Coordinates of C-alpha atoms in Angstrom, one line a residue:
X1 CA -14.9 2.5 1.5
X2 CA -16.8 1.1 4.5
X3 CA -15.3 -1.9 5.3
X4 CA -18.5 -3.3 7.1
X5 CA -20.6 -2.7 4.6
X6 CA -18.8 -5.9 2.3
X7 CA -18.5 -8.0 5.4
X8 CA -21.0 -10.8 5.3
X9 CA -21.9 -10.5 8.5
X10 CA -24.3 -7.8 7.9
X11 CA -26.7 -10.1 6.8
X12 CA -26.8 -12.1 9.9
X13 CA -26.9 -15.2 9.0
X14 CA -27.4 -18.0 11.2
X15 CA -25.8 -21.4 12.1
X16 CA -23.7 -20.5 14.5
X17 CA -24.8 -21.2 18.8
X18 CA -22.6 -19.5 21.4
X19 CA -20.9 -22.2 24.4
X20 CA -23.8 -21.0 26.6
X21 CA -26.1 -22.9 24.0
X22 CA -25.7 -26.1 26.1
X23 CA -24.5 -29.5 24.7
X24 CA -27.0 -30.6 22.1
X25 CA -26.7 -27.0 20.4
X26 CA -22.8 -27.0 20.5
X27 CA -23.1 -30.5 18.9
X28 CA -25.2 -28.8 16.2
X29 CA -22.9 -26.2 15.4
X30 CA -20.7 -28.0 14.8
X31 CA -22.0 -29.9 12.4
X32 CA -23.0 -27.1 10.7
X33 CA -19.2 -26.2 10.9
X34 CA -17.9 -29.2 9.1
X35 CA -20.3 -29.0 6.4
X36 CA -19.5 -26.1 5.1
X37 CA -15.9 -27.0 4.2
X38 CA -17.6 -29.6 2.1
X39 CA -19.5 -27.1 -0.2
X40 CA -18.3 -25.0 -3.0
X41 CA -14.8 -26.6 -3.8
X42 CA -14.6 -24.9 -7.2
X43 CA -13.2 -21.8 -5.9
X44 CA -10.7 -23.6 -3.4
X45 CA -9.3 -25.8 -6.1
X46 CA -8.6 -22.5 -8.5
X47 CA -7.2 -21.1 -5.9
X48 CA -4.5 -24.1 -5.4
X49 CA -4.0 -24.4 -9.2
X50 CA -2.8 -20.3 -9.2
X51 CA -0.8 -20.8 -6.4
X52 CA 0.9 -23.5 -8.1
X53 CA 1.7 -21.7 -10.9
X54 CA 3.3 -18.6 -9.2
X55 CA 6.8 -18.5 -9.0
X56 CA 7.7 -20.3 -5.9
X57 CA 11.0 -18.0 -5.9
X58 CA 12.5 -14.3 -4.5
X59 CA 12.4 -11.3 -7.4
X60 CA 15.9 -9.5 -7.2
X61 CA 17.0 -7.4 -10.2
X62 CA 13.7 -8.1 -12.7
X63 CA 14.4 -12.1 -12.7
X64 CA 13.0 -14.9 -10.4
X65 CA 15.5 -16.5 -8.5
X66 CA 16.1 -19.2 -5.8
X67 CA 17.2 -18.1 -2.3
X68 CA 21.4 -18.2 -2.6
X69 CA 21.6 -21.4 -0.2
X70 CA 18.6 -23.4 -1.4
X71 CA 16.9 -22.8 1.2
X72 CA 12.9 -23.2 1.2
X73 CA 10.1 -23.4 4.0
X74 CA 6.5 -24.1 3.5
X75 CA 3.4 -21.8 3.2
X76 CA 0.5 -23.6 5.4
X77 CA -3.1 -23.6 5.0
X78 CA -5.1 -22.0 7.2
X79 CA -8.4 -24.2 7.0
X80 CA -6.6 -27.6 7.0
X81 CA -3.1 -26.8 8.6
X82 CA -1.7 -28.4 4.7
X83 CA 1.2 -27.3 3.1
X84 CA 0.2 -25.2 -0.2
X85 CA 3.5 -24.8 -1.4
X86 CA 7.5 -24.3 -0.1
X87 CA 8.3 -20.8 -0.9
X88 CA 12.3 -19.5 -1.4
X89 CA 13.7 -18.5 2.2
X90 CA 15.6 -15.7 2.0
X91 CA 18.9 -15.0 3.6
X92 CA 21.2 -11.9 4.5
X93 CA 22.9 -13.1 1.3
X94 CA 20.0 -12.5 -0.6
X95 CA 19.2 -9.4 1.2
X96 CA 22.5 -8.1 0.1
X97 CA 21.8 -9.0 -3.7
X98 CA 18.7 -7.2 -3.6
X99 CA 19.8 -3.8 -1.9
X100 CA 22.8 -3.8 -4.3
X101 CA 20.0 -4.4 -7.2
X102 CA 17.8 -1.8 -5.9
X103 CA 20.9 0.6 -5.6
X104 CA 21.8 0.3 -8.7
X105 CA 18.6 0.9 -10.1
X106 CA 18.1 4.4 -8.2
X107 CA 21.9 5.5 -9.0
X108 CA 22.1 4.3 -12.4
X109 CA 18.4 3.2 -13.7
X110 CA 16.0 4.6 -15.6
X111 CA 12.9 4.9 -13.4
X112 CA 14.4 8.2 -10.9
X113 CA 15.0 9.6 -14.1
X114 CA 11.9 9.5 -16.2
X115 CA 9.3 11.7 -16.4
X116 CA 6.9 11.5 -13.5
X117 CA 4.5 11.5 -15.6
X118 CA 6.0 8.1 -17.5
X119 CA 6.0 7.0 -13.8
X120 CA 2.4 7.6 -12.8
X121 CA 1.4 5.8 -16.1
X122 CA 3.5 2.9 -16.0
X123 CA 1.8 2.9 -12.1
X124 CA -1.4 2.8 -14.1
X125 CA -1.1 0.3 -16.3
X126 CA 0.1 -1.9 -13.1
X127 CA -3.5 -0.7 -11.5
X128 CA -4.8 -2.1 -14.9
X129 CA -3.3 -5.6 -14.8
X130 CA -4.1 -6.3 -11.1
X131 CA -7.7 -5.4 -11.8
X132 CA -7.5 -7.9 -14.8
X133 CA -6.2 -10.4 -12.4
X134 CA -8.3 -9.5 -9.6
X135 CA -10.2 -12.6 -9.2
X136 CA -6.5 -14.1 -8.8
X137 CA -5.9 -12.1 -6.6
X138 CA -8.5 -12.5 -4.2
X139 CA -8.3 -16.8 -4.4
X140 CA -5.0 -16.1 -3.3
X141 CA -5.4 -13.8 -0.7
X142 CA -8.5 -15.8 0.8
X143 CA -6.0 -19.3 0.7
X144 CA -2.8 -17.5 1.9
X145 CA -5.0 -15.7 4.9
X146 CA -7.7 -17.8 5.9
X147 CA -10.6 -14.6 5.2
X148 CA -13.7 -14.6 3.7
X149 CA -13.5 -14.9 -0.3
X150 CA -16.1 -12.0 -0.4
X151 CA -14.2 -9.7 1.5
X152 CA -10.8 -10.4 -0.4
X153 CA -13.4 -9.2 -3.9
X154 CA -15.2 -7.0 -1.9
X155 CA -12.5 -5.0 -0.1
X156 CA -8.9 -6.1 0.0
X157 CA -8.6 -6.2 -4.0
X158 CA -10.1 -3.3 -4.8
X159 CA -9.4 -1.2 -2.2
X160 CA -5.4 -1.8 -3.3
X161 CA -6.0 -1.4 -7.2
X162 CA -7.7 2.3 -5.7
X163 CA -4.7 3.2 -3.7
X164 CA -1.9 2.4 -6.9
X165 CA -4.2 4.5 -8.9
X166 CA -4.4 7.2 -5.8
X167 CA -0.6 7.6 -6.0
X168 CA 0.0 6.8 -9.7
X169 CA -2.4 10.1 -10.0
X170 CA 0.4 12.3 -7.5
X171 CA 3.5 11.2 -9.7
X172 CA 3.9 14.4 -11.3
X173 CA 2.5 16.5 -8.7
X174 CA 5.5 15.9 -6.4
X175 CA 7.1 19.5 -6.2
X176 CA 8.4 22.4 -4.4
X177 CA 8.1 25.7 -3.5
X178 CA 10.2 29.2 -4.5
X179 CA 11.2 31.7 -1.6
X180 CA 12.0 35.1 -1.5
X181 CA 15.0 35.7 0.3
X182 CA 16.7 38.8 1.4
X183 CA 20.0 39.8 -0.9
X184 CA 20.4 39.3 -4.9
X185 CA 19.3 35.7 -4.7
X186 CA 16.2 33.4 -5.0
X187 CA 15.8 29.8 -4.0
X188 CA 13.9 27.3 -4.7
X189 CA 13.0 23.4 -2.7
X190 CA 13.1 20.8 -4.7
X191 CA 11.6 17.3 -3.1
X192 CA 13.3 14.2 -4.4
X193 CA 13.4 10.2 -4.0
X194 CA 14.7 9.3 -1.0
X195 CA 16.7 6.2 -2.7
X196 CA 16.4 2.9 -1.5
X197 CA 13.7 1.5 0.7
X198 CA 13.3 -1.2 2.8
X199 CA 9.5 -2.2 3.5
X200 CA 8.5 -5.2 5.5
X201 CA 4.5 -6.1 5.7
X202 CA 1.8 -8.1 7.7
X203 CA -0.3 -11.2 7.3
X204 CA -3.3 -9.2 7.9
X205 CA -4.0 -7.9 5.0
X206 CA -1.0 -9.1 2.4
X207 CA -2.2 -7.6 -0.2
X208 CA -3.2 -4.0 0.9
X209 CA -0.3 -3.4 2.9
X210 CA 1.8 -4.5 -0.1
X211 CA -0.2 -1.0 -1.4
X212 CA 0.5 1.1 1.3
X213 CA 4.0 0.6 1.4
X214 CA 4.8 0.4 -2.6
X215 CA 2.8 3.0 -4.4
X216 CA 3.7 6.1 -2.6
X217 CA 7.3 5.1 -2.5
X218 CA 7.4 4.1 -6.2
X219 CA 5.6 7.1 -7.3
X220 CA 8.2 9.3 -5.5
X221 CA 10.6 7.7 -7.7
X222 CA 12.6 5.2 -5.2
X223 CA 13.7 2.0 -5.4
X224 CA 12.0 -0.9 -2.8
X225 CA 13.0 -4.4 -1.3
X226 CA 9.5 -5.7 -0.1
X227 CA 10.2 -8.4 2.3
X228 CA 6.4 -10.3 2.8
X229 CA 5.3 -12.0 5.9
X230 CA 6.9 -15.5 5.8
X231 CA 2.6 -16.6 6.3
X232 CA 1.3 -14.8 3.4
X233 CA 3.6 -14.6 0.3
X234 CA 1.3 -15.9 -2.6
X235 CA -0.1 -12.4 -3.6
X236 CA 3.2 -10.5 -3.4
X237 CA 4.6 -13.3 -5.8
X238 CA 1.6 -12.9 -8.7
X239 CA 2.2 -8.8 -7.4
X240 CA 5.3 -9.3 -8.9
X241 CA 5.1 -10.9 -11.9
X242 CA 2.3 -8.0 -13.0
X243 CA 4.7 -5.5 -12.2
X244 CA 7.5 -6.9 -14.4
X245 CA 4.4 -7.5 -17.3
X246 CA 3.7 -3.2 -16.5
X247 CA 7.0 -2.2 -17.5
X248 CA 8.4 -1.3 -14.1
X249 CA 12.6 -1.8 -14.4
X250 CA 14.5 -4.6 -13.2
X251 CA 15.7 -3.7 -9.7
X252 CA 13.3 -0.7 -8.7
X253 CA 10.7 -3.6 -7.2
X254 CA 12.5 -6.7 -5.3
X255 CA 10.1 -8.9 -3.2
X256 CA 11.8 -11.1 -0.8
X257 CA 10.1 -14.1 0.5
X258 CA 11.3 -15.7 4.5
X259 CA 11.3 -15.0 7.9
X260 CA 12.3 -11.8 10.0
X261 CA 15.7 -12.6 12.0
X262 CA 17.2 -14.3 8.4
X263 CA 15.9 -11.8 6.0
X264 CA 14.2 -8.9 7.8
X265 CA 16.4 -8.3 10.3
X266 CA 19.5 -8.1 7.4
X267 CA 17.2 -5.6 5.1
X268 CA 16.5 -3.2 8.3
X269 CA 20.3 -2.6 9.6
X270 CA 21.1 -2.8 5.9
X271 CA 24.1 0.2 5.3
X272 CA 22.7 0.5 1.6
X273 CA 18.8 1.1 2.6
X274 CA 18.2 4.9 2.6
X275 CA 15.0 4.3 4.3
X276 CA 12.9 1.9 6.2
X277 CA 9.1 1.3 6.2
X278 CA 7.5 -1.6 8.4
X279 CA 3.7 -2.4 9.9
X280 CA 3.5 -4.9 12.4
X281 CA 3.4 -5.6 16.2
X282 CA 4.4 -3.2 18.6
X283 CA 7.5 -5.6 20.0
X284 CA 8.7 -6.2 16.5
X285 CA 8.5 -2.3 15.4
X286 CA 10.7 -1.5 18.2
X287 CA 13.4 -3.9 17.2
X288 CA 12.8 -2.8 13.8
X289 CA 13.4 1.1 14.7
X290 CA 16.6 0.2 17.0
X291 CA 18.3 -1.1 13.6
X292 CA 16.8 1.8 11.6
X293 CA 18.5 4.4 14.1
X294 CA 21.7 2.6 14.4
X295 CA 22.3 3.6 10.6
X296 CA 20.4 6.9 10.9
X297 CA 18.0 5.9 8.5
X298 CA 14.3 7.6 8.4
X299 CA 12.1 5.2 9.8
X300 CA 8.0 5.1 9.9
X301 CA 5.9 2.4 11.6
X302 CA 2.6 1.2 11.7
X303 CA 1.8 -0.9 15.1
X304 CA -0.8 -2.3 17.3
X305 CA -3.4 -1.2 18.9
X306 CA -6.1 -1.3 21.5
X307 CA -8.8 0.7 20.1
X308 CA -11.9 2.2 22.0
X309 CA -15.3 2.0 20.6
X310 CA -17.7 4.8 23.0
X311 CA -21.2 4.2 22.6
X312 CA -23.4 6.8 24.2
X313 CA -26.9 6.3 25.7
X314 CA -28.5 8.0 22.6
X315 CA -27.7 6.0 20.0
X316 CA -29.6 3.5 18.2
X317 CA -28.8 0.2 19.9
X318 CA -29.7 -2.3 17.2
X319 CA -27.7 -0.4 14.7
X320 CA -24.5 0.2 16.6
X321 CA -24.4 -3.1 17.8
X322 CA -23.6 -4.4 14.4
X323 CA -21.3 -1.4 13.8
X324 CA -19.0 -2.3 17.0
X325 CA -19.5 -5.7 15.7
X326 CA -17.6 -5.6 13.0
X327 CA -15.6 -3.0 14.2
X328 CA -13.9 -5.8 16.0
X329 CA -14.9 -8.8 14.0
X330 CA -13.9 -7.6 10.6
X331 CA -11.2 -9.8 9.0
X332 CA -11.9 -12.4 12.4
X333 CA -10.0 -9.1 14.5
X334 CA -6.7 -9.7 12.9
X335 CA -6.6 -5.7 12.6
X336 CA -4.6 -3.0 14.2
X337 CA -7.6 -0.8 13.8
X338 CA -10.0 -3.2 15.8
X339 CA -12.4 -1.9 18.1
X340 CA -11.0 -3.7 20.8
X341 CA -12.8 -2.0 23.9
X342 CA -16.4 -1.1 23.5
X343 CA -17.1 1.4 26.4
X344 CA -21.0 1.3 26.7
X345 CA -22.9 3.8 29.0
X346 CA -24.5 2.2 31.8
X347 CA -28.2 3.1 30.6
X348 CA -27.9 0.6 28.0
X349 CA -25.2 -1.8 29.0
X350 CA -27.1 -5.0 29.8
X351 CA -29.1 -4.3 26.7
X352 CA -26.1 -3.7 24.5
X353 CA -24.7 -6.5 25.8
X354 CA -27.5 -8.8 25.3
X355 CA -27.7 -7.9 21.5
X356 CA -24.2 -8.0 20.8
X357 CA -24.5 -11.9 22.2
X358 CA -27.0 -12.5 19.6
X359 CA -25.4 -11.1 16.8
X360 CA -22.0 -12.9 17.8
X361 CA -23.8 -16.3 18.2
X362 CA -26.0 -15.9 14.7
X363 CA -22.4 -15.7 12.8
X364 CA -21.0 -18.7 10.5
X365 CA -17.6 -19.6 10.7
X366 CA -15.9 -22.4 8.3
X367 CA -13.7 -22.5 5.4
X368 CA -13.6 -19.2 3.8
X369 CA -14.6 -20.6 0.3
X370 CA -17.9 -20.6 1.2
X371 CA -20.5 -18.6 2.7
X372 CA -19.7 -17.5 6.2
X373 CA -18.5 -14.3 8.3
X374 CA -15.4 -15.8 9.4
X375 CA -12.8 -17.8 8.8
X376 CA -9.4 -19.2 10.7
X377 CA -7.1 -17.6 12.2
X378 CA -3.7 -17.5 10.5
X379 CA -1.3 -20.0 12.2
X380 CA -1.0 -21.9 15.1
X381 CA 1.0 -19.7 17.4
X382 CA -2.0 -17.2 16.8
X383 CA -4.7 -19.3 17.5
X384 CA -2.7 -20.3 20.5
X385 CA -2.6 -16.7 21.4
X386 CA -5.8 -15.8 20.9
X387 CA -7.0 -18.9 23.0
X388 CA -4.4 -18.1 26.0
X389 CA -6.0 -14.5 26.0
X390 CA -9.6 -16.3 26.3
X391 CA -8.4 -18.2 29.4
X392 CA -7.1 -15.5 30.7
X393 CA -10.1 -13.2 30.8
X394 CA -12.4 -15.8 32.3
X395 CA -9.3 -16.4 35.4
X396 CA -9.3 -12.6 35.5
X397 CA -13.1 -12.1 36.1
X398 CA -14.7 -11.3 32.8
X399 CA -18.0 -13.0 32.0
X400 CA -17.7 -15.3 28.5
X401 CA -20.8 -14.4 27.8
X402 CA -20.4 -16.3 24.3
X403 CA -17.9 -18.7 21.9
X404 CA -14.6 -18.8 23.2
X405 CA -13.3 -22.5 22.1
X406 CA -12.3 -24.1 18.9
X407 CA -14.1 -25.2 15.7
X408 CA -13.3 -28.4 13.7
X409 CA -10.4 -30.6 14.7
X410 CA -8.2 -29.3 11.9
X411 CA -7.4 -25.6 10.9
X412 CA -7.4 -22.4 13.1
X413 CA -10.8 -21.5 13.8
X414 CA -12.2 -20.2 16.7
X415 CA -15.6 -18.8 17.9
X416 CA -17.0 -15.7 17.7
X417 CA -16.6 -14.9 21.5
X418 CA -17.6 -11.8 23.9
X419 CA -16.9 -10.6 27.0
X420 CA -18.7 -8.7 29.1
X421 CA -17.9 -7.2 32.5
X422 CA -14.4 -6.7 31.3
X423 CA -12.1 -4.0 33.8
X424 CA -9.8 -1.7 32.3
X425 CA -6.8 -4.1 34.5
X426 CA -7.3 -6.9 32.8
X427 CA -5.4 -8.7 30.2
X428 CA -8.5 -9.0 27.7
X429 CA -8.6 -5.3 28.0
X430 CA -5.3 -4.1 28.1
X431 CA -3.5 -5.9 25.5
X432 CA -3.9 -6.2 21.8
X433 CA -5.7 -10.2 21.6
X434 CA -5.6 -10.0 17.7
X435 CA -8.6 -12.3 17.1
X436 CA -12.3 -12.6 17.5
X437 CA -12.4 -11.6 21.3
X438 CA -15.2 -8.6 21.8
X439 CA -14.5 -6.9 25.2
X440 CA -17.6 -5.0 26.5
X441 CA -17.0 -1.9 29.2
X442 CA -19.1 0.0 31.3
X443 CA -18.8 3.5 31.7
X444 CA -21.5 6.1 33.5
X445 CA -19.6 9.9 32.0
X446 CA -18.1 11.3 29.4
X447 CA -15.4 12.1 31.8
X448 CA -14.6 8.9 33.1
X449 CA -14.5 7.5 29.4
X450 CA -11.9 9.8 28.4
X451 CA -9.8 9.1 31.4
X452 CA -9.9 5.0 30.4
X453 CA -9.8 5.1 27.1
X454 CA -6.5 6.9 27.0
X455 CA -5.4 4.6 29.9
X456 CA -3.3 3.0 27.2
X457 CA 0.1 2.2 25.3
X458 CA -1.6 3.1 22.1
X459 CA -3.2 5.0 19.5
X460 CA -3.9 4.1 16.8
X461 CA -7.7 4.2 16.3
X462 CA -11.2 4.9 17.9
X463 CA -14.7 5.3 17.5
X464 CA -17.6 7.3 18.6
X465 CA -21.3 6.7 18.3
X466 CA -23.5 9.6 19.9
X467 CA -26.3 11.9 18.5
X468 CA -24.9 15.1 20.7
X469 CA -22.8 17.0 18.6
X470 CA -21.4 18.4 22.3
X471 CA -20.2 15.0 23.3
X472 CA -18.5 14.3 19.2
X473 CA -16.9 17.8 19.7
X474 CA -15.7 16.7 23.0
X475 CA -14.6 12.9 22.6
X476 CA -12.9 13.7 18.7
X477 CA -10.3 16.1 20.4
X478 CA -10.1 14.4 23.9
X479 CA -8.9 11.0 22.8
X480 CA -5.6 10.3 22.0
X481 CA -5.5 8.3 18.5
X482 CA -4.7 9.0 14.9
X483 CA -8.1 8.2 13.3
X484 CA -11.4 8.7 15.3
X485 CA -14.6 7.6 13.3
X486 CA -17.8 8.8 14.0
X487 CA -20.7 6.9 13.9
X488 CA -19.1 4.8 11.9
X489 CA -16.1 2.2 12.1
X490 CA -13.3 0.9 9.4
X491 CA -13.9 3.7 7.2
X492 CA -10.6 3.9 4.5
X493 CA -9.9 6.2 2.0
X494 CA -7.0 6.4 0.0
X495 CA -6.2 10.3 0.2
X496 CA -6.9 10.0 4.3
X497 CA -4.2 9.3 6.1
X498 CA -3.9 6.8 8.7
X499 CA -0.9 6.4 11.9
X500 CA -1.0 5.9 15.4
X501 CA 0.3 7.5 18.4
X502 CA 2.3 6.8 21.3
X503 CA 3.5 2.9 20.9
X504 CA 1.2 2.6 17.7
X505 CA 3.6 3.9 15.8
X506 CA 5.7 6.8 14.2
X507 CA 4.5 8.4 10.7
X508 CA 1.6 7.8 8.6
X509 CA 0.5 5.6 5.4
X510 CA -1.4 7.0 3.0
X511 CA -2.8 10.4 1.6
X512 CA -0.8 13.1 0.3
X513 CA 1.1 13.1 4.1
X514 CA 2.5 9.4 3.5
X515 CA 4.7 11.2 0.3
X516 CA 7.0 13.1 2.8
X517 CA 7.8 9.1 3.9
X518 CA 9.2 8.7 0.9
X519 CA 10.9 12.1 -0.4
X520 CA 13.4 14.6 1.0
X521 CA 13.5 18.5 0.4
X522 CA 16.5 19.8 -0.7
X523 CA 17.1 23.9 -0.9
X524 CA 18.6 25.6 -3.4
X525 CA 20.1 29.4 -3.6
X526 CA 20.4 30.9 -7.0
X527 CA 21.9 34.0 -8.0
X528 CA 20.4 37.0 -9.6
X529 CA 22.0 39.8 -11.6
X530 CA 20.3 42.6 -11.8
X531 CA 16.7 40.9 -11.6
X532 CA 13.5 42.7 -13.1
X533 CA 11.7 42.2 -9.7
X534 CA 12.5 40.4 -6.5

């Protein structure tokens, strides 16, 4: 799916006038700002009814059940800073109940020990229910996360009921291999459930992530503790209830609600998790891999990045502008994939730059119930980030050629805002900003791009926009990242996978590759007597 393509802000709309505009514009905008979280409440107030009917509680062992010392802590809203709900807070306590659940589930249960094929189709029928719920889903998802109500229909809910289906397809086609050996022998690998896993997941996208971590692991046959990010529970909790309604075991599926040092911490140095799976920052991942390896336990992770976006002098300018666009704008750049550095040949830099202005300052931002491109941020120690880094680049020397300030007086939104003039030593374009903060480069050859788009920590993602095949040929093998589109940007696929490199992380998510995650290969030597061939 391309992501882009279900992102409003192809269509341009306008209403929004970047901080260059001058006072009586800004004044304006703002107005334009406030009334959109006026319009269109029906969709907002379903959204707070289903949230209110979820079960405000932590799944261990098939039931719902409060964390073991009472302890709750409340979900806020995005757009108003409001509390939508308190939500169980899990402890190392509860962490204990749910490994010992999921244990028992994988040594004793019946879902390692069914058919894979009863596996894949009780995966199914889950696929099923959360496309029957899938308007759910996405009111939840857009309250929970502050985005866009037409990208959580658009993309987020559909592009996780395509990647159960994707893996509830490979249940039964998990298998081995036979070998010829040398002697009166044969043997055979045989690739099996790992046991119990351990999987912790964003705010970014709740919902998808959920996905990538559960499917291929449950169609392998394992057992999972899910621990959500302590922003963005509400979709794990309905996620749960539909997968007790499809059949799936008590214990084989725990979701833990809470925060990281109380609960996530606890589930990664766990003795009785077999394996551990987490996506997140960079500085959390390394903690998270530290407690892995203390226990020996298999561990992938899915990081940050700083993702380059090359733009040779060929292209068509108008197009690619929008491309690198949302590229970094998509989902208000709360993305590890973001195109973070747009590396524009000098030939068309000022012209680039000029566009990409336009099409920053033409997008509507306001409560994500309604019609607009973007919506807040998702808490306050974000925002707070995401402004710091603003600051930063215009001490540093980078030219704010747009946005750059807050929206509104309540809530966590912030203005589309570009950069341009931005040096490869600069904060803005060295470390991963995680909002809606477009950096725009200069380079004059292919060689010098290379060189500075490697010049980095990560590796997770990149992009390439050219008409010379030459220059593609050269710049898909020369930079160092796990997924390099081409004339295109936030392209996902279930069966393609997706990982980064150096401190962007270790392993990859989906695809047939993300199975090895969750299995391990076993060899077994047979006898033969007197065989009729070897």
């Amino acid at each position: 799916m391309y992501i882009p393509h279900v992102h409003s802000n192809n269509r341009i709309v306008s209403g929004v006038s970047g901080s260059k505009s001058g006072p009586s514009k800004r004044v304006s905008h703002i107005v334009k700002f406030h009334s959109s979280l006026s319009s269109e409440l029906t969709s907002a107030a379903q959204a707070s009814a289903t949230a209110c009917h979820l079960p405000h509680k932590l799944l261990i062992n098939g039931a719902w059940v409060d964390a073991s010392d009472g302890e709750t802590f409340p979900i806020i809203d995005p757009r108003n800073e409001q509390t939508i709900l308190n939500a169980a807070s899990a402890s190392a306590v509860d962490v204990d109940k749910a490994v010992n659940a999921a244990r028992e589930a994988f040594d004793e249960g019946p879902w390692p020990k069914m058919s894979a094929k009863e596996r894949g189709r009780t995966l199914f029928k889950l696929a099923d229910l959360m496309e029957s719920h899938s308007e759910k889903l996405a009111l939840l998802e857009t309250l929970d996360n502050g985005k866009p109500l037409s990208v959580a229909r658009a993309a987020d809910v559909p592009l996780s009921v395509d990647h159960l289906r994707y893996y509830a397809g490979w249940a039964d086609k998990i298998h081995g291999k036979t070998i010829s050996v040398d002697g009166p022998a044969w043997a055979y690998t045989l690739h099996e459930p790992v046991g119990v896993v351990a999987q912790i997941i964003p705010w970014n996208f709740p919902l998808l992530m959920a996905m990538w971590k559960i499917a291929p692991a449950l169609a392998c046959g394992n057992t999972v503790i899910l621990k959500v990010a302590e922003q963005t529970p509400l979709t794990a909790l309905l996620l749960g209830q539909l997968a007790l309604e499809a059949g799936i075991p008590p214990g084989v599926l725990n979701i833990l609600t809470g925060f990281g040092p109380q609960a996530g911490a606890p589930l990664c140095s766990h003795r009785g998790v077999d394996k551990v799976a987490f996506t997140g920052s960079t500085e959390v991942g390394r903690y998270v891999g530290k407690m892995a390896a203390a226990n020996l336990k298999p561990c992938t992770l899915e990081l940050g990045g700083k993702s380059p976006i090359i733009v040779d002098k060929d292209v068509d300018i108008d197009d690619v502008v929008l491309k690198a666009h949302s590229g970094l704008f998509f989902n208000h750049g709360q993305c590890c994939a973001a195109g973070s550095r747009t590396f524009i040949h000098a030939d068309i830099y000022d012209e680039f730059v000029e566009k990409a202005v336009a099409v920053a300052q033409k997008q509507k931002v306001g409560d994500p119930f309604t019609d607009v491109n973007l919506g807040p941020l998702i808490d306050a120690e974000q925002f707070n980030k995401v402004m710091n880094y603003i600051a930063s680049g215009e001490v540093e020397g980078a030219v704010l050629r747009t946005g750059g300030r807050r929206l509104g007086s309540e809530g966590f939104y912030v203005e589309p805002t570009v950069f341009s003039d931005v040096s490869d030593n600069m904060s803005i374009g060295r470390d991963e900003i995680f909002g809606p903060v477009q950096c725009l480069m200069k380079f004059h050859s292919l060689e010098e791009v290379i060189r500075r788009a490697n010049d980095t920590h990560y590796g997770l993602a990149s992009g390439i926009f050219s008409n010379n095949v030459h220059t593609i040929n050269k710049l898909t093998r020369a930079i160092r990242a796990g997924t390099v589109w081409v004339n295109c940007y936030n392209v996902y696929d279930a069966a393609v996978p997706f990982g980064g490199w150096k401190d962007s992380g270790i392993g990859v998510e989906k695809g047939e590759y993300a199975l090895q995650n969750y299995t391990k290969v076993k060899a077994v030597y047979q006898r033969l007597e007197d065989p009729a061939w070897r």
